[in-house]
Coordinates of C-alpha atoms in Angstrom, one line a residue:
M1 CA -2.7 -21.5 68.6
A2 CA -4.7 -19.9 65.8
T3 CA -2.8 -18.6 62.8
A4 CA -3.6 -15.5 60.9
P5 CA -5.4 -16.1 57.7
K6 CA -3.3 -15.9 54.6
T7 CA -3.8 -12.8 52.5
T8 CA -3.2 -12.5 48.8
T9 CA -2.0 -9.4 47.1
A10 CA -3.6 -8.7 43.8
P11 CA -1.0 -8.3 41.0
P12 CA -0.6 -4.8 39.8
P13 CA -2.7 -3.9 36.8
T14 CA -1.0 -4.6 33.5
A15 CA -0.5 -1.5 31.3
A16 CA -2.3 -1.7 28.0
P17 CA 0.1 -2.5 25.2
R18 CA 1.2 0.5 23.1
A19 CA -0.9 0.8 20.0
W20 CA 0.6 3.9 18.3
Q21 CA 3.6 4.4 16.2
R22 CA 5.7 7.6 16.1
M23 CA 6.4 8.8 12.6
L24 CA 9.4 10.9 11.5
S25 CA 7.1 13.9 11.2
G26 CA 6.5 13.6 15.0
R27 CA 3.0 12.4 14.6
R28 CA 1.7 9.5 16.8
L29 CA -0.6 7.3 14.7
D30 CA -3.0 5.2 16.8
L31 CA -3.2 1.9 14.9
L32 CA -6.4 0.8 16.5
D33 CA -8.2 4.2 16.0
P34 CA -6.3 6.1 13.4
S35 CA -7.1 9.8 13.1
P36 CA -6.8 11.6 9.7
L37 CA -5.1 14.4 11.6
D38 CA -2.1 12.2 12.3
V39 CA -1.6 11.1 8.6
E40 CA 1.1 13.0 6.7
I41 CA 2.0 12.3 3.0
E42 CA 5.8 12.6 3.8
D43 CA 5.4 9.7 6.4
I44 CA 3.6 7.6 3.8
A45 CA 6.2 8.2 1.1
Q46 CA 9.0 7.5 3.6
G47 CA 7.5 4.2 4.7
L48 CA 6.4 3.0 1.2
S49 CA 9.8 3.7 -0.3
R50 CA 11.3 1.3 2.2
V51 CA 8.7 -1.5 2.1
A52 CA 9.7 -4.2 -0.4
R53 CA 7.2 -5.9 -2.6
W54 CA 7.4 -9.7 -2.9
N55 CA 9.2 -9.8 0.5
G56 CA 12.2 -8.5 -1.3
Q57 CA 12.4 -11.6 -3.6
T58 CA 13.0 -9.5 -6.7
S59 CA 15.9 -8.9 -9.1
G60 CA 17.9 -5.7 -9.2
D61 CA 20.3 -3.8 -7.0
W62 CA 17.4 -2.4 -5.0
A63 CA 14.2 -3.9 -3.6
Y64 CA 11.1 -3.0 -5.7
S65 CA 9.2 -0.8 -3.2
V66 CA 5.6 -0.3 -2.6
A67 CA 6.1 3.3 -3.5
Q68 CA 7.2 2.3 -7.0
H69 CA 4.3 -0.2 -7.2
S70 CA 1.9 2.6 -6.3
L71 CA 3.2 4.8 -9.0
L72 CA 2.9 2.0 -11.5
V73 CA -0.7 1.3 -10.5
E74 CA -1.6 4.9 -10.8
R75 CA 0.0 5.1 -14.3
I76 CA -1.9 1.9 -15.4
V77 CA -5.2 3.4 -14.1
R78 CA -4.6 6.5 -16.3
R79 CA -3.9 4.4 -19.3
L80 CA -7.1 2.3 -18.7
E81 CA -9.2 5.4 -18.1
P82 CA -7.6 8.5 -19.7
K83 CA -10.5 10.8 -18.5
L84 CA -10.3 9.8 -14.9
T85 CA -10.4 12.8 -12.5
R86 CA -7.4 13.7 -10.4
D87 CA -9.2 12.6 -7.2
W88 CA -9.5 9.1 -8.5
Q89 CA -5.9 9.1 -9.8
R90 CA -4.9 10.1 -6.3
A91 CA -6.9 7.3 -4.8
A92 CA -5.0 4.9 -7.1
L93 CA -1.7 6.3 -6.0
L94 CA -2.7 5.8 -2.3
H95 CA -4.3 2.4 -2.8
D96 CA -1.6 0.6 -0.7
A97 CA -0.9 3.6 1.6
P98 CA -1.7 1.6 4.8
E99 CA 1.4 -0.5 4.1
Y100 CA 3.5 2.4 5.4
V101 CA 2.4 1.2 8.8
V102 CA 1.6 -2.5 8.5
G103 CA 4.0 -3.4 5.7
D104 CA 3.3 -5.4 2.6
L105 CA 2.2 -8.9 3.7
I106 CA 2.1 -11.4 0.9
T107 CA -1.3 -12.8 0.1
P108 CA -0.8 -16.3 1.7
F109 CA 0.3 -14.6 4.9
K110 CA -2.7 -12.3 5.0
A111 CA -4.9 -15.4 4.8
A112 CA -3.0 -16.9 7.7
V113 CA -3.3 -13.8 9.9
G114 CA -7.1 -13.7 9.5
P115 CA -9.8 -11.0 9.3
G116 CA -8.2 -8.8 12.0
Y117 CA -5.5 -7.7 9.6
K118 CA -8.1 -6.6 7.1
Q119 CA -10.0 -4.6 9.6
L120 CA -6.9 -2.8 10.7
E121 CA -6.0 -2.1 7.1
K122 CA -9.5 -0.8 6.4
R123 CA -9.5 1.7 9.3
L124 CA -6.1 3.0 8.2
M125 CA -7.3 3.4 4.6
Q126 CA -10.4 5.3 5.6
A127 CA -8.3 7.7 7.7
I128 CA -5.9 8.2 4.8
H129 CA -8.7 8.9 2.4
L130 CA -10.3 11.4 4.7
R131 CA -7.0 13.1 5.2
F132 CA -6.6 13.8 1.5
G133 CA -10.1 14.7 0.6
L134 CA -11.3 11.3 -0.7
P135 CA -14.4 9.4 0.5
A136 CA -13.8 6.9 3.2
L137 CA -15.1 4.2 0.9
L138 CA -14.5 4.5 -2.8
P139 CA -17.3 4.0 -5.4
E140 CA -17.5 0.4 -6.6
G141 CA -16.5 1.3 -10.1
I142 CA -13.4 3.1 -9.0
A143 CA -12.4 0.4 -6.6
A144 CA -12.8 -2.2 -9.4
L145 CA -10.7 -0.2 -11.8
I146 CA -7.9 0.2 -9.2
K147 CA -8.1 -3.5 -8.5
R148 CA -7.8 -4.3 -12.2
A149 CA -4.7 -2.1 -12.4
D150 CA -3.3 -3.7 -9.3
G151 CA -3.6 -7.1 -10.9
I152 CA -1.9 -6.0 -14.1
A153 CA 0.9 -4.5 -12.0
A154 CA 1.3 -7.7 -10.1
Y155 CA 1.6 -9.7 -13.3
M156 CA 4.2 -7.4 -14.6
E157 CA 6.2 -7.5 -11.4
A158 CA 5.9 -11.3 -11.2
T159 CA 7.3 -11.8 -14.7
Q160 CA 9.8 -9.0 -14.9
L161 CA 11.2 -9.0 -11.3
A162 CA 10.0 -11.9 -9.2
G163 CA 11.2 -14.8 -11.4
F164 CA 7.9 -16.2 -12.4
E165 CA 7.8 -18.0 -15.7
R166 CA 4.9 -16.8 -17.9
P167 CA 2.9 -20.1 -17.7
A168 CA 3.0 -20.0 -13.9
A169 CA 2.2 -16.3 -13.8
D170 CA -0.7 -16.9 -16.2
K171 CA -2.1 -19.5 -13.8
I172 CA -1.6 -17.7 -10.6
F173 CA -2.2 -14.1 -11.5
A174 CA -4.3 -14.4 -14.8
R175 CA -2.6 -12.9 -17.8
P176 CA -4.2 -9.5 -18.6
R177 CA -6.0 -9.4 -21.9
G178 CA -6.9 -6.8 -24.4
K179 CA -5.0 -4.3 -26.6
V180 CA -4.4 -1.8 -23.9
A181 CA -3.2 -4.5 -21.4
V182 CA -0.8 -5.8 -24.0
E183 CA 0.7 -2.4 -24.4
I184 CA 1.0 -1.9 -20.7
L185 CA 2.7 -5.3 -20.3
A186 CA 5.5 -4.0 -22.5
W187 CA 6.5 -1.3 -20.0
A188 CA 9.9 -2.1 -18.5
L189 CA 10.2 -2.1 -14.7
E190 CA 13.4 -1.1 -12.9
P191 CA 13.8 -0.9 -9.1
V192 CA 15.3 2.4 -7.8
A193 CA 16.9 3.4 -4.5
P194 CA 14.5 4.3 -1.7
P195 CA 15.3 8.1 -1.8
Q196 CA 14.4 8.2 -5.5
A197 CA 11.2 6.2 -5.0
K198 CA 10.2 8.5 -2.2
A199 CA 10.9 11.6 -4.3
D200 CA 9.0 10.2 -7.3
F201 CA 6.0 9.4 -5.1
L202 CA 5.9 12.8 -3.5
A203 CA 6.3 14.5 -6.8
R204 CA 3.4 12.7 -8.3
F205 CA 1.2 13.3 -5.3
E206 CA 1.9 17.0 -5.5
E207 CA 1.0 17.0 -9.2
L208 CA -2.4 15.4 -8.3
A209 CA -3.0 17.6 -5.3

């Protein structure tokens, strides 16, 4: 007796994984295709004030947040270039803004994750720049200035907060040189609570806006 041929049922289609994050403002930010219209400075300040630099491995009662780091870099940029326009000062303040979504990955981990992370970070940064009236890509000179200030800030944080001895910091981060850099290195860093870091970040942004 002939048997009926076996039939197979195709599995139901798998839904695409969610690629957006809901912010406290109510915005839904698409991480793969971020729109400037879904970027709000309050969300950025909220996130950065609660993201810890150095994976939280810093001294003090509070984690040293990316919001505080951003304020420090913007201050260093102003000291290095006193005549810098407010637009470029604002770019310095926002230089790590994508981390309100992706967090602050330490450099070794970024290398392990690979180029996909950098592309995601780049798209977020471009959306943030456009939202706040900055070019999607910064001029090379401005980008280099912010990078220099970021390096000085990292050295300061490493030696004041993250437990690096100066010889080790000199080797890993390169000790900043020059009269202005020496003056900047004397600035004292003190972690503050997230609400204070958020308020300080927003206040500086409003001054520059």
